[in-house]
Coordinates of C-alpha atoms in Angstrom, one line a residue:
R174 CA 0.6 21.2 23.7
F175 CA 3.6 18.9 24.6
N176 CA 4.1 15.7 22.7
R177 CA 6.8 13.0 22.5
T178 CA 6.8 10.3 20.0
Q179 CA 9.2 7.7 18.7
S180 CA 9.7 6.6 15.1
P181 CA 11.5 3.3 15.2
F182 CA 11.9 3.0 11.4
D183 CA 13.2 6.4 10.5
G184 CA 16.8 5.5 9.9
S185 CA 16.4 1.8 8.9
D186 CA 13.9 -1.0 8.6
L187 CA 15.9 -2.7 11.4
G188 CA 13.9 -0.6 13.9
I189 CA 16.9 0.3 16.1
F190 CA 17.7 3.7 14.6
G191 CA 14.5 5.5 15.4
T192 CA 13.9 9.2 16.1
R193 CA 12.8 10.9 19.3
T194 CA 10.6 13.9 18.7
R195 CA 9.5 16.7 21.0
D196 CA 6.7 18.8 19.5
D197 CA 5.5 21.9 21.3
R198 CA 2.6 24.0 20.2
S199 CA 1.3 27.4 21.4
L200 CA -1.8 29.3 20.3
A201 CA -3.5 32.5 21.4
G202 CA -6.1 34.9 19.9
L203 CA -8.1 38.0 20.7
D204 CA -11.3 39.2 19.0
W205 CA -13.1 42.6 19.4
T206 CA -16.4 43.1 17.7
H207 CA -18.4 46.4 17.8
M208 CA -21.8 47.2 16.3
F209 CA -21.9 50.8 15.4
S210 CA -25.5 50.6 14.1
P211 CA -28.0 48.0 13.2
T212 CA -26.5 47.9 9.7
L213 CA -22.8 48.3 10.4
L214 CA -20.6 45.8 12.2
V215 CA -16.8 46.0 12.6
E216 CA -14.5 43.2 13.8
F217 CA -10.8 43.3 14.8
R218 CA -8.8 40.1 15.4
G219 CA -5.3 39.3 16.4
G220 CA -3.6 35.9 16.8
F221 CA -0.4 34.2 17.7
S222 CA 0.8 30.6 16.9
R223 CA 4.1 28.9 17.5
S224 CA 5.3 25.4 16.8
S225 CA 8.7 24.1 18.0
Q226 CA 10.0 20.7 17.1
F227 CA 13.2 18.8 18.1
E228 CA 14.2 15.5 16.6
R229 CA 17.2 13.4 17.5
G230 CA 18.4 9.9 16.9
E231 CA 18.4 7.2 19.5
H232 CA 22.2 7.3 19.8
Q233 CA 22.7 11.1 19.9
G234 CA 25.8 12.1 21.9
R235 CA 27.6 8.8 21.4
D236 CA 30.8 8.9 19.3
I237 CA 30.0 5.8 17.4
A238 CA 32.3 6.7 14.4
T239 CA 35.3 6.4 16.7
E240 CA 34.0 3.1 18.1
L241 CA 33.7 1.7 14.6
G242 CA 37.2 2.9 13.6
L243 CA 35.8 5.6 11.3
P244 CA 37.2 9.1 11.0
R245 CA 35.7 11.5 13.5
L246 CA 33.9 14.0 11.3
V247 CA 32.0 15.8 14.1
R248 CA 33.0 16.7 17.7
E249 CA 29.8 18.5 18.8
P250 CA 27.8 16.1 21.0
E251 CA 24.5 17.1 19.3
F252 CA 25.8 15.8 16.0
Q253 CA 27.4 12.6 17.2
D254 CA 25.3 9.6 16.4
F255 CA 25.5 6.4 14.3
P256 CA 26.7 7.3 10.8
R257 CA 24.8 6.4 7.7
I258 CA 25.9 3.1 6.0
T259 CA 24.1 1.6 3.1
V260 CA 24.8 -1.8 1.7
R261 CA 23.0 -2.7 -1.6
D262 CA 20.3 -5.3 -1.2
H263 CA 20.6 -5.2 2.6
F264 CA 19.2 -3.2 5.5
E265 CA 20.5 0.3 5.9
L266 CA 22.5 1.1 9.0
G267 CA 22.6 4.3 11.0
T268 CA 20.5 7.3 12.0
S269 CA 18.8 9.3 9.4
A270 CA 21.2 11.7 7.7
S271 CA 18.8 14.6 8.4
Q272 CA 19.1 14.3 12.2
P273 CA 19.2 16.3 14.4
V274 CA 16.3 18.6 13.4
Q275 CA 15.4 21.7 15.2
F276 CA 12.9 24.3 14.0
H277 CA 10.7 27.1 15.4
V278 CA 7.8 28.7 13.4
T279 CA 6.0 31.7 14.7
D280 CA 3.0 33.3 13.0
L281 CA 1.6 36.7 14.0
Q282 CA -1.7 37.6 12.4
Y283 CA -4.1 40.5 12.6
N284 CA -7.1 41.5 10.5
N285 CA -10.0 43.9 10.3
K286 CA -13.4 43.2 8.7
F287 CA -16.6 45.2 8.3
T288 CA -20.2 44.2 7.4
W289 CA -22.6 46.9 6.1
V290 CA -26.2 46.2 5.1
K291 CA -27.6 48.6 2.5
S292 CA -30.9 48.0 0.9
K293 CA -30.6 44.7 -1.1
H294 CA -26.8 44.5 -0.6
V295 CA -24.7 43.1 2.2
F296 CA -21.2 44.6 1.8
K297 CA -18.2 43.0 3.4
G298 CA -14.6 44.0 3.2
G299 CA -11.3 44.1 5.1
F300 CA -7.6 43.3 5.2
D301 CA -5.3 40.9 7.0
V302 CA -1.6 40.7 7.7
S303 CA 0.5 37.7 8.5
R304 CA 4.1 37.8 9.7
V305 CA 6.0 34.5 9.8
R306 CA 9.3 33.8 11.5
Y307 CA 10.9 30.5 10.6
N308 CA 14.1 29.5 12.3
Q309 CA 15.8 26.2 11.5
P310 CA 19.5 25.3 11.3
Y311 CA 20.6 23.0 8.5
F312 CA 22.5 20.1 10.1
N313 CA 22.0 17.6 7.2
N314 CA 24.5 14.7 6.7
Q315 CA 27.1 16.0 9.3
R316 CA 28.2 12.4 10.1
G317 CA 28.6 11.4 6.5
T318 CA 27.1 8.7 4.3
Y319 CA 29.0 5.5 3.3
N320 CA 27.7 3.5 0.3
F321 CA 28.7 -0.1 -0.6
L322 CA 27.4 -1.3 -4.0
G323 CA 29.6 -4.4 -4.6
R324 CA 31.5 -2.8 -7.5
W325 CA 34.8 -4.3 -6.3
T326 CA 34.0 -7.9 -5.4
N327 CA 30.6 -8.2 -7.1
Q328 CA 29.1 -8.6 -3.6
P329 CA 28.1 -5.6 -1.4
I330 CA 29.0 -7.6 1.8
G331 CA 32.4 -8.4 0.3
D332 CA 33.1 -4.7 -0.3
L333 CA 31.9 -3.9 3.2
L334 CA 34.2 -6.6 4.8
L335 CA 37.1 -5.2 2.8
G336 CA 36.2 -1.6 3.6
L337 CA 36.1 -0.7 -0.1
L338 CA 33.6 2.1 -0.8
N339 CA 31.7 3.0 -3.9
N340 CA 31.0 6.6 -2.9
T341 CA 30.7 8.8 0.1
S342 CA 29.0 12.1 0.9
R343 CA 29.0 14.7 3.7
Q344 CA 28.2 18.3 4.4
M345 CA 31.0 20.5 5.7
G346 CA 29.8 23.1 8.1
F347 CA 26.1 24.1 8.5
N348 CA 23.9 27.1 8.1
R349 CA 21.5 28.6 10.6
N350 CA 18.4 30.0 8.8
Y351 CA 16.4 32.8 10.2
Y352 CA 13.6 33.4 7.7
R353 CA 11.2 36.4 7.9
S354 CA 8.2 36.8 5.6
I355 CA 5.1 39.0 5.5
S356 CA 1.8 38.6 3.6
Y357 CA -1.0 41.1 3.0
G358 CA -4.5 40.4 1.9
M359 CA -7.5 42.7 1.0
F360 CA -11.0 41.8 0.0
F361 CA -14.4 43.2 -0.9
N362 CA -17.6 41.2 -1.2
D363 CA -21.2 42.0 -2.1
D364 CA -24.1 39.7 -1.4
W365 CA -26.8 41.2 -3.7
K366 CA -30.4 40.0 -3.4
V367 CA -31.4 40.6 -7.0
S368 CA -34.9 39.3 -6.5
R369 CA -36.9 37.0 -4.2
N370 CA -35.5 33.9 -5.8
L371 CA -32.0 35.0 -6.9
T372 CA -29.0 36.2 -4.8
L373 CA -25.6 36.9 -6.3
N374 CA -22.3 36.9 -4.5
L375 CA -19.6 39.1 -6.1
G376 CA -16.2 39.6 -4.7
L377 CA -12.5 40.4 -5.3
R378 CA -9.5 39.6 -3.2
Y379 CA -5.9 40.7 -3.6
E380 CA -2.9 38.9 -2.1
L381 CA 0.6 40.2 -1.7
N382 CA 3.0 37.5 -0.5
K383 CA 6.4 39.2 -0.1
P384 CA 9.4 36.8 -0.7
A385 CA 11.1 35.7 2.5
V386 CA 14.4 37.3 3.6
D387 CA 17.0 35.9 6.0
R388 CA 17.6 38.0 9.1
Y389 CA 21.4 37.8 8.5
D390 CA 21.2 37.8 4.7
K391 CA 22.4 34.3 4.3
L392 CA 20.8 33.8 0.9
A393 CA 22.4 32.9 -2.5
N394 CA 20.8 32.3 -5.9
F395 CA 22.3 31.5 -9.3
V396 CA 21.2 34.0 -12.0
P397 CA 21.5 32.5 -15.5
G398 CA 21.4 35.9 -17.2
R399 CA 24.5 37.0 -15.4
N400 CA 26.1 33.5 -15.2
Q401 CA 26.8 34.4 -11.5
L402 CA 25.9 33.3 -8.1
V403 CA 24.4 36.2 -6.2
V404 CA 24.6 36.4 -2.4
A405 CA 22.4 38.7 -0.4
S406 CA 25.3 40.2 1.5
A407 CA 29.0 39.5 1.7
A408 CA 28.8 40.3 5.4
G409 CA 26.9 37.0 5.9
V410 CA 30.0 35.1 4.8
P411 CA 33.2 36.5 6.5
N412 CA 35.5 34.2 4.5
L413 CA 33.7 34.6 1.2
E414 CA 36.8 35.6 -0.8
E415 CA 38.7 32.6 0.5
L416 CA 35.9 30.2 -0.4
I417 CA 35.6 31.7 -3.9
A418 CA 39.4 31.2 -4.4
I419 CA 39.3 27.6 -3.2
A420 CA 36.3 26.8 -5.4
V421 CA 37.9 28.5 -8.4
L422 CA 34.9 30.8 -8.8
E423 CA 36.6 34.1 -9.3
G424 CA 34.3 36.4 -11.2
R425 CA 31.3 34.1 -10.7
V426 CA 30.1 35.4 -7.4
T427 CA 28.6 38.8 -6.8
T428 CA 26.3 40.6 -4.3
R429 CA 22.7 41.5 -4.7
Q430 CA 23.6 45.2 -4.7
E431 CA 25.8 44.8 -7.7
A432 CA 23.2 42.6 -9.4
G433 CA 20.4 45.0 -8.7
L434 CA 18.3 42.4 -6.9
P435 CA 16.1 42.9 -3.8
R436 CA 17.2 41.6 -0.5
S437 CA 15.2 38.4 -1.0
L438 CA 16.9 37.8 -4.3
V439 CA 13.5 37.0 -5.7
Y440 CA 10.9 39.5 -7.0
A441 CA 7.4 39.6 -5.5
D442 CA 4.4 38.6 -7.7
L443 CA 2.2 41.7 -7.8
T444 CA -0.6 40.1 -9.9
N445 CA -2.5 38.0 -7.4
F446 CA -6.0 39.2 -8.0
A447 CA -8.6 36.6 -7.0
P448 CA -12.2 37.3 -8.3
R449 CA -15.1 35.3 -6.8
F450 CA -18.6 34.7 -8.1
G451 CA -21.5 32.8 -6.7
F452 CA -25.2 32.5 -6.9
A453 CA -28.3 31.0 -5.1
W454 CA -31.4 30.5 -7.2
R455 CA -34.8 29.1 -6.5
P456 CA -36.1 27.9 -9.9
L457 CA -39.8 28.6 -10.7
R458 CA -40.1 30.3 -7.3
S459 CA -39.9 26.9 -5.6
E460 CA -39.8 26.9 -1.8
R461 CA -38.2 23.4 -1.7
T462 CA -35.4 23.6 -4.3
V463 CA -32.3 25.9 -4.3
L464 CA -29.5 25.7 -6.8
R465 CA -26.2 27.0 -5.7
G466 CA -22.9 27.5 -7.6
G467 CA -19.8 29.5 -7.7
Y468 CA -16.3 30.1 -9.1
G469 CA -13.2 31.6 -7.5
I470 CA -9.5 31.9 -7.8
F471 CA -7.5 31.3 -4.6
Y472 CA -3.8 31.8 -3.8
G473 CA -1.8 30.1 -1.1
G474 CA 1.0 31.6 0.9
E475 CA 4.7 30.9 0.6
I476 CA 6.1 27.5 1.7
L477 CA 9.4 28.5 3.3
N478 CA 11.1 25.1 3.6
P479 CA 11.7 24.6 -0.1
I480 CA 12.9 28.2 -0.5
R481 CA 15.3 27.6 2.5
S482 CA 16.7 24.5 0.8
A483 CA 17.1 26.2 -2.5
L484 CA 18.5 29.6 -1.5
S485 CA 20.3 29.1 1.9
N486 CA 21.6 25.6 2.3
N487 CA 24.2 25.7 -0.5
F488 CA 27.5 27.3 -1.4
P489 CA 28.9 29.4 0.2
F490 CA 26.9 28.8 3.4
A491 CA 26.9 25.0 3.4
I492 CA 29.4 22.9 1.4
N493 CA 28.4 19.4 0.2
Q494 CA 31.1 16.9 -0.8
T495 CA 30.7 13.7 -2.8
Y496 CA 33.6 11.2 -3.4
N497 CA 33.4 8.4 -5.9
R498 CA 35.7 5.4 -6.3
Q499 CA 38.4 5.2 -9.0
T500 CA 38.6 1.8 -10.6
N501 CA 42.4 1.9 -10.9
D502 CA 43.0 2.7 -7.2
P503 CA 41.1 0.5 -4.6
K504 CA 42.9 2.2 -1.7
L505 CA 41.7 5.7 -2.6
L506 CA 38.2 5.4 -1.1
T507 CA 38.1 3.2 2.0
L508 CA 36.5 3.2 5.5
T509 CA 39.8 4.5 6.9
S510 CA 40.0 7.2 4.2
P511 CA 36.4 7.9 3.2
F512 CA 37.0 11.6 2.4
P513 CA 40.6 11.8 0.9
E514 CA 42.0 15.3 1.2
T515 CA 43.9 14.8 -2.1
R516 CA 40.6 14.8 -3.9
A517 CA 38.9 17.5 -1.9
R518 CA 36.8 19.9 -4.0
L519 CA 34.2 22.4 -2.8

């Protein structure tokens, strides 16, 4: 399916910094069912789904920072747009800091299930496998965010007219995420007709959701027990030693091999057992009334976007800078110098 929409209020309530979205969806499936006997049925299924989304601001490709007399922070046309400017108690200006957004999510699934009728029992069991590929670059806040709070003149507009900032922020560089995850599930269920008026449903499912890994090992996680930042592989950051030195983090960064951690930097949960119980009862052999009830434990799969934000889009793969004003130096943080190199810190 092909879809284009426009969100006129994504960047500001002014309605002139909207977002254009292209949303593509693909879906396919195949099912094979075979009856081996009147009491035994086997099913095989395979499926494919893919969603791709592209979001951009209304002014993408236009070097508005240069037009406004601001420093040119980005040169790539896909990043150029209206920078983010906030003035306290007034409408915000600029395209959303998260733009542009690009992501592709592919899910490959296959499963097998059998149904076997034996006397008063109907047995069902099977397994399923899901492989997810999640690709999304992290382009957040490439153009910078400029905040005016009125701390200098007691009026936010006064600070804006003088170009005196309260604080600024930006992301230097960006990370391209290529997440891969796989999940397994197995189940067994018994529909047991205990008597003419009572049927029990007994079942057990087991889920194994393996933690996601990055195709190029661009993962990092802080381990409090070691007081170190652990990266999945030094090969994912060619200039790692240089970045460590600039950030003054010597001895605080190590690799997952040295830390004895898996490639995902997170251990899998191996205890996801999910029992199920249900019943259907006709009280007093009534033909008009059936009482039904049940209980079960259910587990969901991994949500990859929060993991991506926590383990990939941070030092040393993406570097976020925040600058705050100094009350004794009004010229330190201005529109002409919003990110002073003299105060640069990773």
